[in-house]
Structures are given as C-alpha cells and as structure tokens.
mmCIF file of C-alpha atoms in Angstrom:
data_model
loop_
_atom_site.group_PDB
_atom_site.id
_atom_site.type_symbol
_atom_site.label_atom_id
_atom_site.label_comp_id
_atom_site.label_asym_id
_atom_site.label_seq_id
_atom_site.Cartn_x
_atom_site.Cartn_y
_atom_site.Cartn_z
ATOM 1 C CA MET A 8 51.305 143.199 99.653
ATOM 2 C CA TYR A 9 49.689 145.561 97.116
ATOM 3 C CA TYR A 10 52.893 146.054 95.146
ATOM 4 C CA ALA A 11 53.679 142.330 95.222
ATOM 5 C CA SER A 12 50.217 141.608 93.823
ATOM 6 C CA LEU A 13 50.590 144.350 91.221
ATOM 7 C CA LEU A 14 53.983 143.075 90.121
ATOM 8 C CA ALA A 15 52.794 139.473 89.879
ATOM 9 C CA LYS A 16 49.912 140.590 87.682
ATOM 10 C CA SER A 17 52.083 142.802 85.482
ATOM 11 C CA MET A 18 55.192 140.598 85.160
ATOM 12 C CA ARG A 19 54.664 139.775 81.534
ATOM 13 C CA LYS A 20 57.006 139.636 78.575
ATOM 14 C CA THR A 21 58.320 143.036 77.566
ATOM 15 C CA THR A 22 59.902 143.999 74.255
ATOM 16 C CA ILE A 23 62.558 146.691 74.206
ATOM 17 C CA GLY A 24 62.926 148.144 70.732
ATOM 18 C CA LEU A 25 65.905 150.135 69.489
ATOM 19 C CA THR A 26 66.396 151.751 66.115
ATOM 20 C CA SER A 27 69.932 152.155 64.839
ATOM 21 C CA PHE A 28 71.396 154.269 62.061
ATOM 22 C CA ASN A 29 75.134 154.927 61.771
ATOM 23 C CA ALA A 30 75.477 154.524 65.530
ATOM 24 C CA GLN A 31 78.646 152.447 65.748
ATOM 25 C CA ASP A 32 80.025 154.632 68.572
ATOM 26 C CA THR A 33 76.957 154.312 70.817
ATOM 27 C CA ILE A 34 74.875 151.291 69.812
ATOM 28 C CA GLU A 35 76.670 148.771 72.051
ATOM 29 C CA ARG A 36 76.151 151.026 75.084
ATOM 30 C CA ALA A 37 72.458 151.347 74.225
ATOM 31 C CA VAL A 38 72.012 147.591 73.765
ATOM 32 C CA GLN A 39 73.777 146.829 77.043
ATOM 33 C CA SER A 40 71.520 149.385 78.742
ATOM 34 C CA ALA A 41 68.529 147.418 77.459
ATOM 35 C CA LEU A 42 69.917 144.002 78.397
ATOM 36 C CA ALA A 43 70.758 145.256 81.907
ATOM 37 C CA GLN A 44 67.091 145.853 82.775
ATOM 38 C CA ASP A 45 66.021 144.100 85.990
ATOM 39 C CA TRP A 46 63.077 142.433 84.260
ATOM 40 C CA SER A 47 63.169 138.666 83.885
ATOM 41 C CA ASP A 48 60.920 138.150 80.846
ATOM 42 C CA LEU A 49 62.586 140.395 78.301
ATOM 43 C CA GLU A 50 63.444 140.506 74.618
ATOM 44 C CA VAL A 51 65.460 143.197 72.856
ATOM 45 C CA ILE A 52 64.876 143.963 69.180
ATOM 46 C CA VAL A 53 67.226 146.229 67.241
ATOM 47 C CA VAL A 54 66.452 147.400 63.713
ATOM 48 C CA ASP A 55 69.380 148.757 61.732
ATOM 49 C CA ASP A 56 68.064 151.244 59.186
ATOM 50 C CA CYS A 57 70.617 150.491 56.450
ATOM 51 C CA SER A 58 73.634 151.965 58.242
ATOM 52 C CA SER A 59 76.741 152.711 56.214
ATOM 53 C CA ASP A 60 79.163 152.416 59.144
ATOM 54 C CA GLY A 61 80.022 149.445 61.349
ATOM 55 C CA SER A 62 76.757 149.395 63.317
ATOM 56 C CA TRP A 63 75.414 146.228 61.710
ATOM 57 C CA ASP A 64 78.605 144.246 62.345
ATOM 58 C CA ILE A 65 78.496 145.249 66.013
ATOM 59 C CA LEU A 66 74.853 144.207 66.279
ATOM 60 C CA ARG A 67 75.466 140.801 64.706
ATOM 61 C CA GLN A 68 78.314 140.126 67.127
ATOM 62 C CA LEU A 69 76.172 141.111 70.102
ATOM 63 C CA ALA A 70 73.234 138.975 68.925
ATOM 64 C CA ALA A 71 75.456 135.927 68.459
ATOM 65 C CA ALA A 72 76.338 136.047 72.154
ATOM 66 C CA GLU A 73 72.932 137.009 73.598
ATOM 67 C CA PRO A 74 69.784 134.883 73.037
ATOM 68 C CA ARG A 75 67.478 137.677 74.247
ATOM 69 C CA LEU A 76 68.662 139.933 71.417
ATOM 70 C CA ARG A 77 67.187 139.822 67.898
ATOM 71 C CA VAL A 78 68.495 142.094 65.161
ATOM 72 C CA PHE A 79 67.025 143.053 61.787
ATOM 73 C CA ARG A 80 68.355 145.181 58.958
ATOM 74 C CA HIS A 81 66.539 147.266 56.355
ATOM 75 C CA LYS A 82 67.837 146.914 52.802
ATOM 76 C CA THR A 83 66.999 150.577 52.203
ATOM 77 C CA ASN A 84 66.775 153.453 54.647
ATOM 78 C CA LYS A 85 63.154 153.843 55.789
ATOM 79 C CA GLY A 86 63.675 156.480 58.451
ATOM 80 C CA TYR A 87 62.925 156.402 62.152
ATOM 81 C CA PRO A 88 59.179 155.621 61.915
ATOM 82 C CA GLY A 89 59.841 152.808 59.449
ATOM 83 C CA ALA A 90 62.311 151.239 61.874
ATOM 84 C CA LEU A 91 59.811 151.577 64.728
ATOM 85 C CA ASN A 92 57.183 149.801 62.640
ATOM 86 C CA THR A 93 59.579 146.919 61.995
ATOM 87 C CA ILE A 94 60.094 146.621 65.750
ATOM 88 C CA LEU A 95 56.336 146.467 66.313
ATOM 89 C CA ASP A 96 55.956 143.883 63.531
ATOM 90 C CA HIS A 97 58.372 141.540 65.323
ATOM 91 C CA ALA A 98 57.527 142.330 68.965
ATOM 92 C CA ARG A 99 56.294 139.428 71.090
ATOM 93 C CA GLY A 100 55.945 141.252 74.392
ATOM 94 C CA ASP A 101 52.786 142.346 76.168
ATOM 95 C CA PHE A 102 54.503 145.714 76.650
ATOM 96 C CA VAL A 103 56.776 147.532 74.194
ATOM 97 C CA ALA A 104 59.347 150.105 75.339
ATOM 98 C CA ILE A 105 61.279 152.286 72.907
ATOM 99 C CA PHE A 106 64.961 152.968 73.600
ATOM 100 C CA ASP A 107 67.266 155.187 71.496
ATOM 101 C CA ASP A 108 70.595 154.117 70.017
ATOM 102 C CA ASP A 109 72.575 156.806 71.870
ATOM 103 C CA ASP A 110 70.788 156.943 75.250
ATOM 104 C CA ASP A 111 71.372 155.416 78.673
ATOM 105 C CA ASN A 112 68.448 153.916 80.596
ATOM 106 C CA VAL A 113 68.352 153.156 84.315
ATOM 107 C CA PRO A 114 68.182 149.403 85.071
ATOM 108 C CA ASN A 115 64.653 149.629 86.481
ATOM 109 C CA ARG A 116 63.123 151.639 83.640
ATOM 110 C CA VAL A 117 60.998 148.756 82.326
ATOM 111 C CA ARG A 118 59.856 147.772 85.811
ATOM 112 C CA SER A 119 58.978 151.360 86.726
ATOM 113 C CA GLN A 120 56.891 151.929 83.610
ATOM 114 C CA VAL A 121 55.076 148.588 83.735
ATOM 115 C CA GLU A 122 54.161 149.246 87.367
ATOM 116 C CA ARG A 123 52.985 152.776 86.524
ATOM 117 C CA ILE A 124 50.797 151.567 83.644
ATOM 118 C CA SER A 125 49.337 148.694 85.646
ATOM 119 C CA ALA A 126 48.539 150.869 88.666
ATOM 120 C CA TYR A 127 46.954 153.545 86.477
ATOM 121 C CA GLU A 128 44.824 150.993 84.633
ATOM 122 C CA ASP A 129 43.636 149.561 87.951
ATOM 123 C CA ARG A 130 42.755 153.023 89.246
ATOM 124 C CA THR A 131 41.010 154.391 86.155
ATOM 125 C CA GLY A 132 39.996 151.452 83.976
ATOM 126 C CA ALA A 133 41.686 153.167 81.013
ATOM 127 C CA ALA A 134 41.920 150.972 77.910
ATOM 128 C CA LEU A 135 44.617 152.913 76.033
ATOM 129 C CA VAL A 136 47.584 154.220 78.024
ATOM 130 C CA LEU A 137 50.834 155.737 76.747
ATOM 131 C CA CYS A 138 53.532 156.020 79.400
ATOM 132 C CA TYR A 139 56.568 158.315 79.260
ATOM 133 C CA ALA A 140 59.234 159.352 81.789
ATOM 134 C CA ASN A 141 61.280 162.348 82.814
ATOM 135 C CA ARG A 142 64.706 162.375 81.215
ATOM 136 C CA ASN A 143 68.122 163.913 81.794
ATOM 137 C CA VAL A 144 69.292 165.908 78.778
ATOM 138 C CA VAL A 145 73.004 166.096 77.979
ATOM 139 C CA LYS A 146 73.864 168.615 75.281
ATOM 140 C CA GLY A 147 76.565 167.998 72.697
ATOM 141 C CA GLY A 148 80.076 168.078 74.099
ATOM 142 C CA GLN A 149 78.960 168.050 77.735
ATOM 143 C CA SER A 150 79.498 165.241 80.228
ATOM 144 C CA ALA A 151 76.778 166.135 82.738
ATOM 145 C CA PRO A 152 73.050 166.731 82.217
ATOM 146 C CA ASP A 153 72.081 170.275 81.294
ATOM 147 C CA HIS A 154 68.523 169.898 82.600
ATOM 148 C CA VAL A 155 65.726 167.444 83.300
ATOM 149 C CA ALA A 156 62.886 167.336 80.755
ATOM 150 C CA LEU A 157 59.624 166.774 82.630
ATOM 151 C CA ALA A 158 57.115 164.434 81.003
ATOM 152 C CA ILE A 159 53.394 164.773 80.395
ATOM 153 C CA GLY A 160 51.123 163.205 83.016
ATOM 154 C CA ARG A 161 53.936 162.572 85.499
ATOM 155 C CA THR A 162 51.476 163.126 88.363
ATOM 156 C CA ALA A 163 47.711 163.349 88.669
ATOM 157 C CA PRO A 164 45.593 164.698 87.093
ATOM 158 C CA GLU A 165 46.914 163.099 83.903
ATOM 159 C CA PRO A 166 45.512 164.424 80.586
ATOM 160 C CA SER A 167 43.592 162.283 78.121
ATOM 161 C CA GLY A 168 41.621 162.480 74.904
ATOM 162 C CA PRO A 169 41.502 165.334 72.358
ATOM 163 C CA GLU A 170 42.839 167.897 74.839
ATOM 164 C CA VAL A 171 46.224 166.220 74.327
ATOM 165 C CA ALA A 172 45.961 166.725 70.568
ATOM 166 C CA ASP A 173 45.246 170.423 71.147
ATOM 167 C CA PHE A 174 48.328 170.631 73.365
ATOM 168 C CA LEU A 175 50.497 169.046 70.667
ATOM 169 C CA PHE A 176 49.116 171.424 68.067
ATOM 170 C CA GLY A 177 50.071 174.300 70.371
ATOM 171 C CA VAL A 178 46.553 175.646 70.662
ATOM 172 C CA GLY A 179 45.428 174.545 74.089
ATOM 173 C CA ALA A 180 46.614 173.184 77.405
ATOM 174 C CA LYS A 181 43.637 172.648 79.683
ATOM 175 C CA PRO A 182 44.294 174.220 83.100
ATOM 176 C CA GLY A 183 44.635 171.838 85.993
ATOM 177 C CA LYS A 184 46.238 168.995 84.027
ATOM 178 C CA VAL A 185 49.901 168.014 84.257
ATOM 179 C CA TRP A 186 51.504 168.858 80.922
ATOM 180 C CA GLY A 187 55.035 168.210 79.750
ATOM 181 C CA MET A 188 57.262 166.503 77.219
ATOM 182 C CA PHE A 189 56.516 163.418 75.119
ATOM 183 C CA GLY A 190 59.690 161.933 73.622
ATOM 184 C CA SER A 191 59.565 158.557 71.913
ATOM 185 C CA CYS A 192 62.836 157.585 73.624
ATOM 186 C CA THR A 193 60.897 157.242 76.896
ATOM 187 C CA LEU A 194 57.675 155.730 75.519
ATOM 188 C CA MET A 195 56.136 152.472 76.705
ATOM 189 C CA ALA A 196 52.673 151.076 75.982
ATOM 190 C CA ARG A 197 50.967 147.741 75.723
ATOM 191 C CA ARG A 198 51.491 146.132 72.330
ATOM 192 C CA THR A 199 47.698 146.045 71.951
ATOM 193 C CA THR A 200 47.691 149.840 72.313
ATOM 194 C CA PHE A 201 50.166 150.255 69.452
ATOM 195 C CA VAL A 202 48.057 147.879 67.342
ATOM 196 C CA ALA A 203 44.846 149.776 68.131
ATOM 197 C CA VAL A 204 46.316 153.192 67.293
ATOM 198 C CA GLY A 205 48.008 151.944 64.127
ATOM 199 C CA PRO A 206 51.565 152.113 62.779
ATOM 200 C CA PHE A 207 53.835 155.115 62.843
ATOM 201 C CA ASP A 208 53.269 157.248 59.740
ATOM 202 C CA GLU A 209 56.420 156.812 57.652
ATOM 203 C CA THR A 210 55.738 160.120 55.892
ATOM 204 C CA PHE A 211 57.121 161.823 58.985
ATOM 205 C CA ARG A 212 60.900 161.729 59.268
ATOM 206 C CA ARG A 213 60.243 164.026 62.229
ATOM 207 C CA CYS A 214 57.150 164.270 64.464
ATOM 208 C CA ALA A 215 56.052 160.656 63.837
ATOM 209 C CA GLU A 216 55.687 160.127 67.590
ATOM 210 C CA TRP A 217 53.546 163.286 67.812
ATOM 211 C CA ASP A 218 51.299 162.021 65.038
ATOM 212 C CA LEU A 219 50.916 158.716 66.884
ATOM 213 C CA ALA A 220 50.040 160.613 70.067
ATOM 214 C CA VAL A 221 47.487 162.776 68.226
ATOM 215 C CA ARG A 222 45.771 159.699 66.789
ATOM 216 C CA ALA A 223 45.807 158.033 70.206
ATOM 217 C CA ALA A 224 44.329 161.178 71.750
ATOM 218 C CA PHE A 225 41.472 161.136 69.234
ATOM 219 C CA MET A 226 40.764 157.574 70.451
ATOM 220 C CA GLY A 227 40.575 158.715 74.077
ATOM 221 C CA ALA A 228 44.028 157.538 75.183
ATOM 222 C CA HIS A 229 45.489 158.521 78.547
ATOM 223 C CA PHE A 230 48.977 160.031 78.762
ATOM 224 C CA ILE A 231 50.992 159.288 81.888
ATOM 225 C CA ALA A 232 54.626 159.174 82.981
ATOM 226 C CA VAL A 233 57.017 158.069 85.682
ATOM 227 C CA ASP A 234 57.968 161.156 87.666
ATOM 228 C CA ARG A 235 61.715 160.642 87.770
ATOM 229 C CA PRO A 236 64.458 160.501 85.131
ATOM 230 C CA LEU A 237 64.648 157.005 83.681
ATOM 231 C CA VAL A 238 66.615 158.000 80.575
ATOM 232 C CA THR A 239 69.719 160.082 79.924
ATOM 233 C CA MET A 240 69.399 161.524 76.440
ATOM 234 C CA TYR A 241 72.486 162.716 74.582
ATOM 235 C CA LYS A 242 71.462 165.425 72.133
ATOM 236 C CA THR A 243 73.270 164.969 68.839
ATOM 237 C CA PRO A 244 73.021 166.829 65.528
ATOM 238 C CA GLY A 245 71.388 165.130 62.564
ATOM 239 C CA THR A 246 70.173 165.909 59.083
ATOM 240 C CA ASP A 247 66.558 165.488 60.191
ATOM 241 C CA LYS A 248 67.033 168.083 62.954
ATOM 242 C CA SER A 249 68.768 170.839 61.007
ATOM 243 C CA GLY A 250 67.607 173.921 59.122
ATOM 244 C CA SER A 251 63.885 174.223 58.574
ATOM 245 C CA ILE A 252 63.225 170.464 58.626
ATOM 246 C CA PRO A 253 61.538 170.496 62.083
ATOM 247 C CA LEU A 254 59.183 173.245 60.862
ATOM 248 C CA LYS A 255 58.415 171.313 57.682
ATOM 249 C CA TYR A 256 57.131 168.316 59.628
ATOM 250 C CA ALA A 257 55.362 170.413 62.260
ATOM 251 C CA LEU A 258 53.349 172.002 59.441
ATOM 252 C CA LEU A 259 52.796 168.609 57.799
ATOM 253 C CA LEU A 260 51.327 167.332 61.076
ATOM 254 C CA ARG A 261 48.774 170.133 61.040
ATOM 255 C CA GLU A 262 47.987 169.507 57.395
ATOM 256 C CA LYS A 263 47.348 165.823 58.060
ATOM 257 C CA HIS A 264 44.850 166.723 60.776
ATOM 258 C CA HIS A 265 43.478 169.714 58.874
ATOM 259 C CA ASP A 266 39.811 168.736 59.208
ATOM 260 C CA TYR A 267 39.937 168.489 63.001
ATOM 261 C CA LEU A 268 41.669 171.847 63.350
ATOM 262 C CA VAL A 269 39.261 173.543 60.939
ATOM 263 C CA ARG A 270 36.278 172.236 62.919
ATOM 264 C CA ARG A 271 37.807 173.726 66.053
ATOM 265 C CA GLY A 272 38.514 177.042 64.337
ATOM 266 C CA LEU A 273 42.217 176.568 65.059
ATOM 267 C CA TYR A 274 43.848 175.560 61.778
ATOM 268 C CA HIS A 275 45.507 178.866 60.845
ATOM 269 C CA ALA A 276 46.400 179.650 64.450
ATOM 270 C CA SER A 277 48.034 176.245 64.832
ATOM 271 C CA ARG A 278 50.207 176.774 61.753
ATOM 272 C CA LEU A 279 51.299 180.163 63.064
ATOM 273 C CA ILE A 280 52.098 178.642 66.456
ATOM 274 C CA ALA A 281 54.272 176.040 64.710
ATOM 275 C CA ARG A 282 56.279 178.910 63.231
ATOM 276 C CA SER A 283 56.362 180.680 66.599
ATOM 277 C CA ASN A 284 57.742 177.575 68.315
ATOM 278 C CA PHE A 285 60.294 176.997 65.555
ATOM 279 C CA HIS A 286 61.721 180.512 65.805
ATOM 280 C CA GLY A 287 61.583 180.409 69.612
ATOM 281 C CA ASN A 288 63.705 177.248 69.614
ATOM 282 C CA LYS A 289 66.191 179.038 67.364
ATOM 283 C CA GLY A 290 66.429 181.926 69.851
ATOM 284 C CA ARG A 291 64.553 184.371 67.617
ATOM 285 C CA ILE A 292 62.353 185.642 70.436
ATOM 286 C CA TRP A 293 60.767 188.650 68.761
ATOM 287 C CA LYS A 294 59.944 186.700 65.626
ATOM 288 C CA SER A 295 58.406 184.003 67.806
ATOM 289 C CA ARG A 296 56.271 186.568 69.625
ATOM 290 C CA ALA A 297 55.165 188.123 66.355
ATOM 291 C CA TYR A 298 53.870 184.787 65.056
ATOM 292 C CA ARG A 299 52.081 184.165 68.359
ATOM 293 C CA ALA A 300 50.378 187.543 68.073
ATOM 294 C CA LEU A 301 49.307 186.701 64.519
ATOM 295 C CA ALA A 302 47.883 183.407 65.811
ATOM 296 C CA CYS A 303 45.708 185.323 68.273
ATOM 297 C CA MET A 304 44.491 187.536 65.437
ATOM 298 C CA ALA A 305 43.784 184.522 63.209
ATOM 299 C CA SER A 306 41.594 182.691 65.718
ATOM 300 C CA PRO A 307 39.229 184.197 68.297
ATOM 301 C CA VAL A 308 39.137 180.754 69.949
ATOM 302 C CA PHE A 309 42.909 180.704 70.376
ATOM 303 C CA ALA A 310 42.960 184.341 71.502
ATOM 304 C CA THR A 311 40.388 183.587 74.206
ATOM 305 C CA GLN A 312 42.331 180.527 75.368
ATOM 306 C CA SER A 313 45.573 182.514 75.505
ATOM 307 C CA LEU A 314 43.962 185.314 77.483
ATOM 308 C CA SER A 315 42.475 182.812 79.930
ATOM 309 C CA ARG A 316 45.905 181.265 80.516
ATOM 310 C CA VAL A 317 47.421 184.714 81.141
ATOM 311 C CA TYR A 318 44.724 185.518 83.699
ATOM 312 C CA GLU A 319 45.141 182.133 85.362
ATOM 313 C CA ARG A 320 48.912 182.562 85.722
ATOM 314 C CA ALA A 321 48.434 186.073 87.109
ATOM 315 C CA PHE A 322 45.803 184.816 89.565
ATOM 316 C CA ARG A 323 48.048 182.020 90.817
ATOM 317 C CA LYS A 324 50.957 184.422 91.190
ATOM 318 C CA ARG A 325 48.731 186.758 93.185
ATOM 319 C CA LEU A 326 47.616 183.914 95.453
ATOM 320 C CA ARG A 327 51.228 182.939 96.131
ATOM 321 C CA SER A 328 52.164 186.518 96.969
ATOM 322 C CA CYS A 329 49.180 186.837 99.319
ATOM 323 C CA ALA A 330 50.073 183.603 101.077
ATOM 324 C CA GLY A 331 53.485 184.978 101.959
ATOM 325 C CA PRO A 332 56.516 182.959 103.086
ATOM 326 C CA HIS A 333 56.116 179.704 105.009
#
C-alpha cells in the first residue's frame, strides 16, 4: 500500500535528456534505451552538439517515427554543459534524468530514481535532492563490465550541504557518511532543483557536473543514489579526456570557488590534491603521494583531517580483527 501510494504521488512527467556529439554508432542504442523506460508519462530530448558525422540524420529519422522524442541541433559546438543547458531549457517534466549517448540504461531506471527521490523527500523534508545510481563500467574494447562504480549517498546516512563540496575538492570526507561517485550520466533531479541551482557553467568542458554539485551543496542540497547499477557506461576516449585537460578543469573548479576554499584554509591544499588525483589516475603513484604530502604541509586543516581519517581506518580495522570470524 505504501509503495502504491508513493508511486501514485510521484508518477509525474519525466524528461530524459541526452547529449549527442559524433555518436552515430551508439546514439540509436542510447535513444532506444531511453524510450524503453517503463514510465508512462515520458518525453525524450536529444541535443546534437553540431556533429560532423551522421548522428543528426539518425536522430531526425528516429524523431519522425516517435512522438515522445524531440531533437534539437546546435549550429556551433557548445560542449557538453551547453547541450545540457539546452535540454533544461526545453524540458517539460517534473523530473529530469540525464542519459549519455553511448550508455545503456535498465528499463526501470526512471522509476527507481523517482521512487528514491520521493521516498527520501518524504522521510527528510529535503527541498533540493540530487539522485545518482551505481553503474557498470565497461572499458574500451571489452564486452563485460570491468567493475561497478558505487555512487554517493547510495544508503543512509546520505551526505548533504558544504561537506559534499569539500569531498569534491578532495579536502574532506566526513566520517560516517556514505561517499562515492557522482557521474552526470546517472543524475536525476526535479526540474525545480536544476532551476534553483542554476545552469551548467559552459566554461567547463570537463567538471561541469562537479561545479553544479558544488553550487548545490552550498545551497544545502542532499546527495542520494539508487544502490544498484542502473547504467552501463562504456568508457571511450575523447579530446576532452586526454592529456592534461582533466587537470586543467579540476584546477579551474578550485579557482572558481577560490573564496570558499581560502576561508576554509584549504585553497592551496585543494590544488595540490587535484594534482595528486590526476597523477594517481595516470598510474604515477609516487608522484601522486608526493603531491598529497605537499598538501598536508600546505594546510594544517587538511593535515589534521587526513590524520583523523588514518586513525579512523586503523581503529575500524582493529575492531574487525578483535571481533574475529563469524
């Protein structure tokens, strides 16, 4: 009875938004994944970001045969955040879910996320909620998932407010909260939440979803997720993912929110952590550790937080060893 009541209350129009750029080999699969959702009141919006391949022709053909599908095309390439903003400009749904042009989504993704948001709002009274999901990750050239990326707030206690910004800046993860991945390809929120937080910053070819999350965190938003894989993400190379580009935008994110980080005494440490994470992702472990050590030297606040986390992990490990096998 509870779930029937919850579903009746939450069964409102949902917009699925996809961005597309030179995705002729995958865009039809992604669109069909969206149209196959088991949600009756649904619209699908696809924004082609001035593709130079056959993506736009495929989209026009699909839209001609499917009344739930609306397609738009940029005359110039605006980048991923620009395409997301066009989706939000045209969205009519009470909820907006973001799908990627090369991902697969389970048929009940929309239903699962709407139910999760609605139940969380009922339980907490939260006004701003961003909902993610775990996702299967398939690396280039593979046919099966390499691992499951676990999302932030997938179980209680879910994090909220500025502590989430600190986590994204790499300078704090409050113990006791459920931390994890963000990933715009799994994001859903009420359209009113996107309006309240403001548009994606088109300065960021990368990290635009992190900037949105930081701004939402400053407004007291809650970050939750569905604790099962709703998306299969196919990792593909791209010009915005290569070389030092990820580091460039990670540093730009910290520069944009410079004043907040300075007030916390974490600005320089956060920039060093960005470099540590970048080199760690490239497999340069010792260089990553060196930058992390410099971050501790640059900020007594960060050093104290890091030491506390080390002690906490050691304490939990000790408790597990004392408990013995069950």
